[in-house]
Amino acid sequence: MTTTPTNPVPPAGTAHALELRGLRKSFGKTEIIRGADLAVRAGERVAIIGPNGAGKSTLFNLISGRFAPTSGEVLLHGARIDGKQPFEINRMGLSRSFQITNIFPKLSVFENLRCGVLWSLGYRYAFWRFLSRLQDANERATQLMEMIQLGPKRDVLAMNLTYAEQRALEIGITIAGGASVILLDEPTAGMSTSETTRFINLIREVTEGRTLLTVEHDMGVVFGLADRIAVVVYGEVIAFDTPEKVRANPRVQEAYLGSVIAAQQEQGH
Ligand SMILES: Nc1ncnc2c1ncn2[C@@H]1O[C@H](COP(=O)(O)OP(=O)(O)OP(=O)(O)O)[C@@H](O)[C@H]1O
């Protein structure tokens, strides 16, 4: 048995890392996602932006399997994943951060990461302590710990970490299984400006070679991190392009970005 992660970069010429085709989702009579299309290339970093209530979180819930779509398709490296359970989608190589609820507060940094590694290998939590001597799981956890720069905090309980450290740990757990597609919900929410800058660099490093999707409100993070930006307005992807082109897109300006950038400039961002 080995904990070596699966190669996060699929062979050249394969399908998109992630694809949404005509995706729709209704809650009762209200259609929230109204025919969303998106095709993300392997290795791309994509930020999903849009006004409050546009459906960004719902899209994440549809991709990660928390909700089944009303109609339409979600494909991971060309394979249909819509309607599958979250753990099945996870096993197929897509991992979503669940913010700090992912973390076991009373376990140390190292133990949290080892749990993430073992869980991704298919062991149930009840068994992990019996497997604690497994050298490869320990090695992978150590490797992750260095990656997220928490080596000096190895034996500190997660609940005693700073908020930014907890977010870093959470990302470590998210990538523990070697998933090729990573979904991060507002990864820098609640951080100071300097923490945010450091954290963007950390995210860049740990997701290198993987496909990253993030939902983000902070335009500094969006423009600093994303190769392409998907703009969701009223349940549709109205633009999907490079940051420069999205910024210059009159439809985006009108629907969303103009007012957001103006507001963030007023606040001194
Ligand atoms: N489980 C649910 N049942 C009913 N309505 C829901 C459910 N989940 C989301 N909605 C509704 O779907 C709409 C879109 O919500 P969603 O959270 O996806 O938007 P968002 O773009 O992520 O917003 P925000 O930027 O404020 O987080 C909202 O009107 C919300 O009330």
PDB file of C-alpha atoms and ligand atoms in Angstrom:
ATOM      1  CA  MET A   1       0.000   0.000   0.000  1.00  0.00           C
ATOM      2  CA  THR A   2       1.210   3.487  -0.696  1.00  0.00           C
ATOM      3  CA  THR A   3       0.063   6.994   0.175  1.00  0.00           C
ATOM      4  CA  THR A   4       1.698   8.542  -2.843  1.00  0.00           C
ATOM      5  CA  PRO A   5      -0.975  10.806  -4.295  1.00  0.00           C
ATOM      6  CA  THR A   6      -2.328  10.104  -7.723  1.00  0.00           C
ATOM      7  CA  ASN A   7      -0.692  12.297 -10.316  1.00  0.00           C
ATOM      8  CA  PRO A   8      -2.670  15.521 -10.098  1.00  0.00           C
ATOM      9  CA  VAL A   9      -2.027  16.371 -13.756  1.00  0.00           C
ATOM     10  CA  PRO A  10      -3.888  14.122 -16.176  1.00  0.00           C
ATOM     11  CA  PRO A  11      -2.207  13.248 -19.481  1.00  0.00           C
ATOM     12  CA  ALA A  12      -2.261  15.890 -22.208  1.00  0.00           C
ATOM     13  CA  GLY A  13      -5.164  15.744 -24.599  1.00  0.00           C
ATOM     14  CA  THR A  14      -7.683  14.442 -22.054  1.00  0.00           C
ATOM     15  CA  ALA A  15     -11.013  16.091 -21.375  1.00  0.00           C
ATOM     16  CA  HIS A  16     -11.419  19.239 -19.329  1.00  0.00           C
ATOM     17  CA  ALA A  17     -10.648  18.812 -15.639  1.00  0.00           C
ATOM     18  CA  LEU A  18     -14.160  19.974 -14.821  1.00  0.00           C
ATOM     19  CA  GLU A  19     -17.103  20.725 -17.022  1.00  0.00           C
ATOM     20  CA  LEU A  20     -20.626  21.976 -16.373  1.00  0.00           C
ATOM     21  CA  ARG A  21     -23.124  21.476 -19.172  1.00  0.00           C
ATOM     22  CA  GLY A  22     -26.516  23.153 -19.066  1.00  0.00           C
ATOM     23  CA  LEU A  23     -26.660  22.796 -15.302  1.00  0.00           C
ATOM     24  CA  ARG A  24     -29.935  23.637 -13.598  1.00  0.00           C
ATOM     25  CA  LYS A  25     -31.066  23.508  -9.996  1.00  0.00           C
ATOM     26  CA  SER A  26     -34.414  24.452  -8.513  1.00  0.00           C
ATOM     27  CA  PHE A  27     -35.390  24.655  -4.880  1.00  0.00           C
ATOM     28  CA  GLY A  28     -39.150  24.188  -4.866  1.00  0.00           C
ATOM     29  CA  LYS A  29     -40.494  26.363  -7.646  1.00  0.00           C
ATOM     30  CA  THR A  30     -37.504  28.679  -7.704  1.00  0.00           C
ATOM     31  CA  GLU A  31     -34.815  27.997 -10.258  1.00  0.00           C
ATOM     32  CA  ILE A  32     -31.500  29.098  -8.761  1.00  0.00           C
ATOM     33  CA  ILE A  33     -29.043  27.707 -11.326  1.00  0.00           C
ATOM     34  CA  ARG A  34     -30.396  28.424 -14.776  1.00  0.00           C
ATOM     35  CA  GLY A  35     -28.357  26.629 -17.404  1.00  0.00           C
ATOM     36  CA  ALA A  36     -24.760  27.125 -16.232  1.00  0.00           C
ATOM     37  CA  ASP A  37     -21.960  26.121 -18.608  1.00  0.00           C
ATOM     38  CA  LEU A  38     -18.273  26.089 -17.719  1.00  0.00           C
ATOM     39  CA  ALA A  39     -15.213  24.203 -19.001  1.00  0.00           C
ATOM     40  CA  VAL A  40     -12.111  24.359 -16.811  1.00  0.00           C
ATOM     41  CA  ARG A  41      -8.761  23.172 -18.147  1.00  0.00           C
ATOM     42  CA  ALA A  42      -6.471  20.962 -16.064  1.00  0.00           C
ATOM     43  CA  GLY A  43      -4.078  23.042 -13.985  1.00  0.00           C
ATOM     44  CA  GLU A  44      -6.133  26.238 -14.206  1.00  0.00           C
ATOM     45  CA  ARG A  45      -6.936  28.424 -11.219  1.00  0.00           C
ATOM     46  CA  VAL A  46     -10.474  29.698 -11.526  1.00  0.00           C
ATOM     47  CA  ALA A  47     -12.303  32.163  -9.294  1.00  0.00           C
ATOM     48  CA  ILE A  48     -16.090  32.212  -9.284  1.00  0.00           C
ATOM     49  CA  ILE A  49     -17.442  35.664  -8.545  1.00  0.00           C
ATOM     50  CA  GLY A  50     -20.855  37.279  -8.620  1.00  0.00           C
ATOM     51  CA  PRO A  51     -23.397  39.181  -6.557  1.00  0.00           C
ATOM     52  CA  ASN A  52     -24.820  37.817  -3.316  1.00  0.00           C
ATOM     53  CA  GLY A  53     -27.381  35.139  -3.972  1.00  0.00           C
ATOM     54  CA  ALA A  54     -26.231  34.584  -7.586  1.00  0.00           C
ATOM     55  CA  GLY A  55     -25.772  30.851  -6.946  1.00  0.00           C
ATOM     56  CA  LYS A  56     -22.014  30.479  -6.419  1.00  0.00           C
ATOM     57  CA  SER A  57     -22.307  28.255  -3.329  1.00  0.00           C
ATOM     58  CA  THR A  58     -25.080  26.281  -4.981  1.00  0.00           C
ATOM     59  CA  LEU A  59     -22.748  25.613  -7.927  1.00  0.00           C
ATOM     60  CA  PHE A  60     -20.090  24.348  -5.492  1.00  0.00           C
ATOM     61  CA  ASN A  61     -22.735  22.142  -3.846  1.00  0.00           C
ATOM     62  CA  LEU A  62     -23.726  20.724  -7.233  1.00  0.00           C
ATOM     63  CA  ILE A  63     -20.107  20.059  -8.246  1.00  0.00           C
ATOM     64  CA  SER A  64     -19.142  18.417  -4.946  1.00  0.00           C
ATOM     65  CA  GLY A  65     -22.278  16.261  -4.814  1.00  0.00           C
ATOM     66  CA  ARG A  66     -24.029  17.860  -1.869  1.00  0.00           C
ATOM     67  CA  PHE A  67     -26.977  18.560  -4.190  1.00  0.00           C
ATOM     68  CA  ALA A  68     -28.025  16.683  -7.312  1.00  0.00           C
ATOM     69  CA  PRO A  69     -28.846  18.960 -10.247  1.00  0.00           C
ATOM     70  CA  THR A  70     -32.410  19.218 -11.510  1.00  0.00           C
ATOM     71  CA  SER A  71     -30.953  18.723 -14.989  1.00  0.00           C
ATOM     72  CA  GLY A  72     -27.676  19.091 -16.850  1.00  0.00           C
ATOM     73  CA  GLU A  73     -24.302  17.424 -16.400  1.00  0.00           C
ATOM     74  CA  VAL A  74     -21.144  17.756 -14.310  1.00  0.00           C
ATOM     75  CA  LEU A  75     -18.044  16.020 -15.670  1.00  0.00           C
ATOM     76  CA  LEU A  76     -14.761  15.390 -13.875  1.00  0.00           C
ATOM     77  CA  HIS A  77     -11.988  14.572 -16.356  1.00  0.00           C
ATOM     78  CA  GLY A  78     -14.714  13.580 -18.797  1.00  0.00           C
ATOM     79  CA  ALA A  79     -16.636  11.277 -16.414  1.00  0.00           C
ATOM     80  CA  ARG A  80     -20.159  12.153 -15.257  1.00  0.00           C
ATOM     81  CA  ILE A  81     -20.280  12.911 -11.536  1.00  0.00           C
ATOM     82  CA  ASP A  82     -23.698  14.596 -11.255  1.00  0.00           C
ATOM     83  CA  GLY A  83     -25.935  12.655  -8.898  1.00  0.00           C
ATOM     84  CA  LYS A  84     -23.020  10.848  -7.230  1.00  0.00           C
ATOM     85  CA  GLN A  85     -22.423  11.027  -3.476  1.00  0.00           C
ATOM     86  CA  PRO A  86     -19.777  13.469  -2.187  1.00  0.00           C
ATOM     87  CA  PHE A  87     -17.470  10.643  -1.025  1.00  0.00           C
ATOM     88  CA  GLU A  88     -17.632   8.990  -4.470  1.00  0.00           C
ATOM     89  CA  ILE A  89     -16.750  12.276  -6.153  1.00  0.00           C
ATOM     90  CA  ASN A  90     -13.929  12.704  -3.654  1.00  0.00           C
ATOM     91  CA  ARG A  91     -12.566   9.264  -4.512  1.00  0.00           C
ATOM     92  CA  MET A  92     -12.664  10.261  -8.182  1.00  0.00           C
ATOM     93  CA  GLY A  93     -10.253  13.107  -7.471  1.00  0.00           C
ATOM     94  CA  LEU A  94     -12.240  16.174  -6.426  1.00  0.00           C
ATOM     95  CA  SER A  95     -11.772  17.590  -2.956  1.00  0.00           C
ATOM     96  CA  ARG A  96     -13.662  20.477  -1.381  1.00  0.00           C
ATOM     97  CA  SER A  97     -12.679  22.412   1.686  1.00  0.00           C
ATOM     98  CA  PHE A  98     -15.420  22.664   4.242  1.00  0.00           C
ATOM     99  CA  GLN A  99     -13.780  25.576   6.004  1.00  0.00           C
ATOM    100  CA  ILE A 100     -12.588  24.865   9.510  1.00  0.00           C
ATOM    101  CA  THR A 101     -15.328  22.326  10.214  1.00  0.00           C
ATOM    102  CA  ASN A 102     -13.003  19.864   8.428  1.00  0.00           C
ATOM    103  CA  ILE A 103     -10.599  20.067  11.319  1.00  0.00           C
ATOM    104  CA  PHE A 104     -10.624  17.901  14.454  1.00  0.00           C
ATOM    105  CA  PRO A 105     -10.016  20.586  17.111  1.00  0.00           C
ATOM    106  CA  LYS A 106      -8.673  18.191  19.752  1.00  0.00           C
ATOM    107  CA  LEU A 107      -6.156  16.510  17.482  1.00  0.00           C
ATOM    108  CA  SER A 108      -2.715  17.908  16.732  1.00  0.00           C
ATOM    109  CA  VAL A 109      -1.698  19.372  13.392  1.00  0.00           C
ATOM    110  CA  PHE A 110       0.098  16.141  12.501  1.00  0.00           C
ATOM    111  CA  GLU A 111      -2.805  13.916  13.577  1.00  0.00           C
ATOM    112  CA  ASN A 112      -5.272  16.001  11.562  1.00  0.00           C
ATOM    113  CA  LEU A 113      -3.179  15.623   8.436  1.00  0.00           C
ATOM    114  CA  ARG A 114      -2.668  11.906   9.005  1.00  0.00           C
ATOM    115  CA  CYS A 115      -6.439  11.508   9.401  1.00  0.00           C
ATOM    116  CA  GLY A 116      -6.866  13.302   6.082  1.00  0.00           C
ATOM    117  CA  VAL A 117      -4.376  10.948   4.424  1.00  0.00           C
ATOM    118  CA  LEU A 118      -5.923   7.808   5.927  1.00  0.00           C
ATOM    119  CA  TRP A 119      -9.468   8.914   5.181  1.00  0.00           C
ATOM    120  CA  SER A 120      -8.529   9.500   1.581  1.00  0.00           C
ATOM    121  CA  LEU A 121      -7.148   5.968   1.469  1.00  0.00           C
ATOM    122  CA  GLY A 122     -10.497   4.649   2.604  1.00  0.00           C
ATOM    123  CA  TYR A 123      -9.898   3.914   6.288  1.00  0.00           C
ATOM    124  CA  ARG A 124     -12.570   4.781   8.747  1.00  0.00           C
ATOM    125  CA  TYR A 125     -11.652   7.099  11.571  1.00  0.00           C
ATOM    126  CA  ALA A 126     -12.103   4.371  14.200  1.00  0.00           C
ATOM    127  CA  PHE A 127      -9.253   2.428  12.689  1.00  0.00           C
ATOM    128  CA  TRP A 128      -6.715   5.121  12.140  1.00  0.00           C
ATOM    129  CA  ARG A 129      -4.941   4.797  15.475  1.00  0.00           C
ATOM    130  CA  PHE A 130      -4.223   1.163  14.794  1.00  0.00           C
ATOM    131  CA  LEU A 131      -2.617   2.218  11.589  1.00  0.00           C
ATOM    132  CA  SER A 132      -0.601   4.977  13.176  1.00  0.00           C
ATOM    133  CA  ARG A 133       2.618   3.172  12.558  1.00  0.00           C
ATOM    134  CA  LEU A 134       2.055   3.079   8.893  1.00  0.00           C
ATOM    135  CA  GLN A 135       5.175   4.718   7.652  1.00  0.00           C
ATOM    136  CA  ASP A 136       3.836   5.958   4.350  1.00  0.00           C
ATOM    137  CA  ALA A 137       0.846   7.736   5.926  1.00  0.00           C
ATOM    138  CA  ASN A 138       3.179   9.394   8.398  1.00  0.00           C
ATOM    139  CA  GLU A 139       5.544  10.438   5.643  1.00  0.00           C
ATOM    140  CA  ARG A 140       2.763  11.941   3.562  1.00  0.00           C
ATOM    141  CA  ALA A 141       1.395  13.813   6.614  1.00  0.00           C
ATOM    142  CA  THR A 142       4.880  15.185   7.331  1.00  0.00           C
ATOM    143  CA  GLN A 143       5.281  16.254   3.723  1.00  0.00           C
ATOM    144  CA  LEU A 144       1.913  18.054   3.827  1.00  0.00           C
ATOM    145  CA  MET A 145       2.800  19.715   7.123  1.00  0.00           C
ATOM    146  CA  GLU A 146       5.950  21.207   5.604  1.00  0.00           C
ATOM    147  CA  MET A 147       4.027  22.300   2.514  1.00  0.00           C
ATOM    148  CA  ILE A 148       1.529  24.283   4.573  1.00  0.00           C
ATOM    149  CA  GLN A 149       4.368  25.652   6.733  1.00  0.00           C
ATOM    150  CA  LEU A 150       3.074  24.198   9.984  1.00  0.00           C
ATOM    151  CA  GLY A 151       6.130  22.039  10.731  1.00  0.00           C
ATOM    152  CA  PRO A 152       6.934  24.027  13.893  1.00  0.00           C
ATOM    153  CA  LYS A 153       3.347  23.458  15.125  1.00  0.00           C
ATOM    154  CA  ARG A 154       3.420  19.672  14.609  1.00  0.00           C
ATOM    155  CA  ASP A 155       2.071  18.717  18.051  1.00  0.00           C
ATOM    156  CA  VAL A 156      -0.127  21.761  18.697  1.00  0.00           C
ATOM    157  CA  LEU A 157      -3.842  20.963  18.985  1.00  0.00           C
ATOM    158  CA  ALA A 158      -5.775  22.400  16.046  1.00  0.00           C
ATOM    159  CA  MET A 159      -8.008  24.401  18.396  1.00  0.00           C
ATOM    160  CA  ASN A 160      -4.957  26.297  19.661  1.00  0.00           C
ATOM    161  CA  LEU A 161      -3.785  27.441  16.223  1.00  0.00           C
ATOM    162  CA  THR A 162      -4.384  30.968  14.935  1.00  0.00           C
ATOM    163  CA  TYR A 163      -7.264  31.408  12.516  1.00  0.00           C
ATOM    164  CA  ALA A 164      -4.902  31.678   9.514  1.00  0.00           C
ATOM    165  CA  GLU A 165      -3.060  28.530  10.644  1.00  0.00           C
ATOM    166  CA  GLN A 166      -6.383  26.683  10.914  1.00  0.00           C
ATOM    167  CA  ARG A 167      -7.213  27.700   7.365  1.00  0.00           C
ATOM    168  CA  ALA A 168      -3.799  26.447   6.204  1.00  0.00           C
ATOM    169  CA  LEU A 169      -4.414  23.145   8.018  1.00  0.00           C
ATOM    170  CA  GLU A 170      -7.788  22.876   6.399  1.00  0.00           C
ATOM    171  CA  ILE A 171      -6.184  23.253   2.955  1.00  0.00           C
ATOM    172  CA  GLY A 172      -3.616  20.605   3.927  1.00  0.00           C
ATOM    173  CA  ILE A 173      -6.451  18.199   4.788  1.00  0.00           C
ATOM    174  CA  THR A 174      -8.228  19.083   1.543  1.00  0.00           C
ATOM    175  CA  ILE A 175      -5.194  18.154  -0.582  1.00  0.00           C
ATOM    176  CA  ALA A 176      -4.178  15.182   1.616  1.00  0.00           C
ATOM    177  CA  GLY A 177      -5.670  12.612  -0.737  1.00  0.00           C
ATOM    178  CA  GLY A 178      -3.858  13.961  -3.780  1.00  0.00           C
ATOM    179  CA  ALA A 179      -7.055  15.194  -5.476  1.00  0.00           C
ATOM    180  CA  SER A 180      -6.500  16.739  -8.885  1.00  0.00           C
ATOM    181  CA  VAL A 181      -9.374  19.233  -8.577  1.00  0.00           C
ATOM    182  CA  ILE A 182      -9.637  21.371  -5.453  1.00  0.00           C
ATOM    183  CA  LEU A 183     -12.618  23.539  -4.456  1.00  0.00           C
ATOM    184  CA  LEU A 184     -12.003  26.241  -1.888  1.00  0.00           C
ATOM    185  CA  ASP A 185     -14.774  28.330  -0.328  1.00  0.00           C
ATOM    186  CA  GLU A 186     -13.599  31.880   0.347  1.00  0.00           C
ATOM    187  CA  PRO A 187     -10.134  30.731   1.428  1.00  0.00           C
ATOM    188  CA  THR A 188      -9.021  34.094   2.843  1.00  0.00           C
ATOM    189  CA  ALA A 189     -12.271  35.180   4.512  1.00  0.00           C
ATOM    190  CA  GLY A 190     -11.623  36.734   7.902  1.00  0.00           C
ATOM    191  CA  MET A 191      -7.881  37.252   7.365  1.00  0.00           C
ATOM    192  CA  SER A 192      -5.901  40.466   7.672  1.00  0.00           C
ATOM    193  CA  THR A 193      -4.360  42.003   4.528  1.00  0.00           C
ATOM    194  CA  SER A 194      -0.877  40.675   5.293  1.00  0.00           C
ATOM    195  CA  GLU A 195      -2.209  37.206   6.157  1.00  0.00           C
ATOM    196  CA  THR A 196      -4.187  37.250   2.911  1.00  0.00           C
ATOM    197  CA  THR A 197      -1.091  38.028   0.819  1.00  0.00           C
ATOM    198  CA  ARG A 198       0.866  35.203   2.454  1.00  0.00           C
ATOM    199  CA  PHE A 199      -2.061  32.852   2.122  1.00  0.00           C
ATOM    200  CA  ILE A 200      -2.486  33.497  -1.610  1.00  0.00           C
ATOM    201  CA  ASN A 201       1.159  32.453  -2.077  1.00  0.00           C
ATOM    202  CA  LEU A 202       0.578  29.350   0.027  1.00  0.00           C
ATOM    203  CA  ILE A 203      -2.492  28.400  -2.024  1.00  0.00           C
ATOM    204  CA  ARG A 204      -0.499  28.906  -5.228  1.00  0.00           C
ATOM    205  CA  GLU A 205       2.247  26.604  -3.976  1.00  0.00           C
ATOM    206  CA  VAL A 206       0.103  23.791  -2.618  1.00  0.00           C
ATOM    207  CA  THR A 207      -2.205  23.720  -5.629  1.00  0.00           C
ATOM    208  CA  GLU A 208       0.619  23.831  -8.197  1.00  0.00           C
ATOM    209  CA  GLY A 209      -0.183  21.401 -11.005  1.00  0.00           C
ATOM    210  CA  ARG A 210      -3.750  20.911  -9.757  1.00  0.00           C
ATOM    211  CA  THR A 211      -6.988  22.524 -10.880  1.00  0.00           C
ATOM    212  CA  LEU A 212      -8.345  25.064  -8.426  1.00  0.00           C
ATOM    213  CA  LEU A 213     -11.841  26.525  -8.172  1.00  0.00           C
ATOM    214  CA  THR A 214     -12.532  29.113  -5.576  1.00  0.00           C
ATOM    215  CA  VAL A 215     -15.555  31.174  -4.603  1.00  0.00           C
ATOM    216  CA  GLU A 216     -14.304  34.560  -3.523  1.00  0.00           C
ATOM    217  CA  HIS A 217     -15.625  38.016  -2.745  1.00  0.00           C
ATOM    218  CA  ASP A 218     -12.305  39.801  -2.239  1.00  0.00           C
ATOM    219  CA  MET A 219     -11.312  41.227  -5.622  1.00  0.00           C
ATOM    220  CA  GLY A 220      -7.656  41.499  -4.518  1.00  0.00           C
ATOM    221  CA  VAL A 221      -7.586  37.729  -3.992  1.00  0.00           C
ATOM    222  CA  VAL A 222      -9.506  37.063  -7.208  1.00  0.00           C
ATOM    223  CA  PHE A 223      -7.201  39.118  -9.399  1.00  0.00           C
ATOM    224  CA  GLY A 224      -4.085  37.891  -7.558  1.00  0.00           C
ATOM    225  CA  LEU A 225      -4.889  34.199  -7.787  1.00  0.00           C
ATOM    226  CA  ALA A 226      -7.057  33.399 -10.792  1.00  0.00           C
ATOM    227  CA  ASP A 227      -5.946  32.489 -14.311  1.00  0.00           C
ATOM    228  CA  ARG A 228      -9.566  32.867 -15.377  1.00  0.00           C
ATOM    229  CA  ILE A 229     -12.628  34.271 -13.686  1.00  0.00           C
ATOM    230  CA  ALA A 230     -16.162  32.926 -14.031  1.00  0.00           C
ATOM    231  CA  VAL A 231     -18.815  35.537 -13.369  1.00  0.00           C
ATOM    232  CA  VAL A 232     -22.102  34.095 -12.126  1.00  0.00           C
ATOM    233  CA  VAL A 233     -25.142  36.321 -12.265  1.00  0.00           C
ATOM    234  CA  TYR A 234     -28.641  35.074 -11.548  1.00  0.00           C
ATOM    235  CA  GLY A 235     -27.686  31.408 -11.925  1.00  0.00           C
ATOM    236  CA  GLU A 236     -25.801  31.706 -15.206  1.00  0.00           C
ATOM    237  CA  VAL A 237     -22.112  32.038 -16.094  1.00  0.00           C
ATOM    238  CA  ILE A 238     -22.230  35.339 -17.983  1.00  0.00           C
ATOM    239  CA  ALA A 239     -18.465  35.559 -18.583  1.00  0.00           C
ATOM    240  CA  PHE A 240     -15.467  33.245 -18.263  1.00  0.00           C
ATOM    241  CA  ASP A 241     -12.190  34.824 -19.203  1.00  0.00           C
ATOM    242  CA  THR A 242      -8.828  36.190 -18.059  1.00  0.00           C
ATOM    243  CA  PRO A 243      -8.911  38.803 -15.280  1.00  0.00           C
ATOM    244  CA  GLU A 244      -8.075  41.617 -17.749  1.00  0.00           C
ATOM    245  CA  LYS A 245     -10.830  40.659 -20.152  1.00  0.00           C
ATOM    246  CA  VAL A 246     -13.382  40.138 -17.383  1.00  0.00           C
ATOM    247  CA  ARG A 247     -12.526  43.519 -15.920  1.00  0.00           C
ATOM    248  CA  ALA A 248     -13.043  45.139 -19.311  1.00  0.00           C
ATOM    249  CA  ASN A 249     -16.252  43.245 -20.153  1.00  0.00           C
ATOM    250  CA  PRO A 250     -19.113  45.783 -20.292  1.00  0.00           C
ATOM    251  CA  ARG A 251     -21.723  43.152 -19.361  1.00  0.00           C
ATOM    252  CA  VAL A 252     -19.755  42.234 -16.248  1.00  0.00           C
ATOM    253  CA  GLN A 253     -19.178  45.882 -15.392  1.00  0.00           C
ATOM    254  CA  GLU A 254     -22.869  46.536 -15.622  1.00  0.00           C
ATOM    255  CA  ALA A 255     -24.043  43.397 -13.814  1.00  0.00           C
ATOM    256  CA  TYR A 256     -21.512  43.280 -11.039  1.00  0.00           C
ATOM    257  CA  LEU A 257     -17.913  44.371 -11.186  1.00  0.00           C
ATOM    258  CA  GLY A 258     -18.327  48.114 -11.632  1.00  0.00           C
ATOM    259  CA  SER A 259     -20.130  48.534  -8.334  1.00  0.00           C
ATOM    260  CA  VAL A 260     -17.909  46.046  -6.440  1.00  0.00           C
ATOM    261  CA  ILE A 261     -14.632  47.637  -7.538  1.00  0.00           C
ATOM    262  CA  ALA A 262     -15.990  51.092  -6.739  1.00  0.00           C
ATOM    263  CA  ALA A 263     -17.051  49.914  -3.259  1.00  0.00           C
ATOM    264  CA  GLN A 264     -13.713  48.208  -2.536  1.00  0.00           C
ATOM    265  CA  GLN A 265     -11.780  51.287  -3.740  1.00  0.00           C
ATOM    266  CA  GLU A 266     -13.850  53.436  -1.376  1.00  0.00           C
ATOM    267  CA  GLN A 267     -12.898  51.082   1.475  1.00  0.00           C
ATOM    268  CA  GLY A 268      -9.234  51.456   0.499  1.00  0.00           C
ATOM    269  CA  HIS A 269      -8.709  47.886  -0.849  1.00  0.00           C
TER     270      HIS A 269
HETATM  271  N1  LIG B   1     -30.912  24.427   0.210  1.00  0.00           N
HETATM  272  C1  LIG B   1     -31.553  25.494  -0.260  1.00  0.00           C
HETATM  273  N2  LIG B   1     -32.897  25.571  -0.241  1.00  0.00           N
HETATM  274  C2  LIG B   1     -33.544  26.643  -0.717  1.00  0.00           C
HETATM  275  N3  LIG B   1     -32.938  27.707  -1.273  1.00  0.00           N
HETATM  276  C3  LIG B   1     -31.597  27.707  -1.320  1.00  0.00           C
HETATM  277  C4  LIG B   1     -30.825  26.601  -0.826  1.00  0.00           C
HETATM  278  N4  LIG B   1     -29.505  26.877  -1.020  1.00  0.00           N
HETATM  279  C5  LIG B   1     -29.464  28.091  -1.596  1.00  0.00           C
HETATM  280  N5  LIG B   1     -30.709  28.589  -1.780  1.00  0.00           N
HETATM  281  C6  LIG B   1     -31.045  29.867  -2.398  1.00  0.00           C
HETATM  282  O1  LIG B   1     -30.344  29.957  -3.618  1.00  0.00           O
HETATM  283  C7  LIG B   1     -29.949  31.302  -3.871  1.00  0.00           C
HETATM  284  C8  LIG B   1     -28.466  31.323  -4.197  1.00  0.00           C
HETATM  285  O2  LIG B   1     -27.740  31.037  -3.007  1.00  0.00           O
HETATM  286  P1  LIG B   1     -26.182  30.796  -2.997  1.00  0.00           P
HETATM  287  O3  LIG B   1     -25.788  30.621  -1.577  1.00  0.00           O
HETATM  288  O4  LIG B   1     -25.827  29.737  -3.965  1.00  0.00           O
HETATM  289  O5  LIG B   1     -25.661  32.190  -3.559  1.00  0.00           O
HETATM  290  P2  LIG B   1     -24.191  32.798  -3.507  1.00  0.00           P
HETATM  291  O6  LIG B   1     -23.931  33.352  -4.860  1.00  0.00           O
HETATM  292  O7  LIG B   1     -23.237  31.801  -2.994  1.00  0.00           O
HETATM  293  O8  LIG B   1     -24.390  33.971  -2.460  1.00  0.00           O
HETATM  294  P3  LIG B   1     -23.365  34.656  -1.425  1.00  0.00           P
HETATM  295  O9  LIG B   1     -22.374  35.399  -2.257  1.00  0.00           O
HETATM  296  O10 LIG B   1     -24.247  35.583  -0.653  1.00  0.00           O
HETATM  297  O11 LIG B   1     -22.763  33.565  -0.595  1.00  0.00           O
HETATM  298  C9  LIG B   1     -30.330  32.099  -2.650  1.00  0.00           C
HETATM  299  O12 LIG B   1     -31.519  32.785  -2.930  1.00  0.00           O
HETATM  300  C10 LIG B   1     -30.558  31.049  -1.587  1.00  0.00           C
HETATM  301  O13 LIG B   1     -31.510  31.461  -0.659  1.00  0.00           O
END
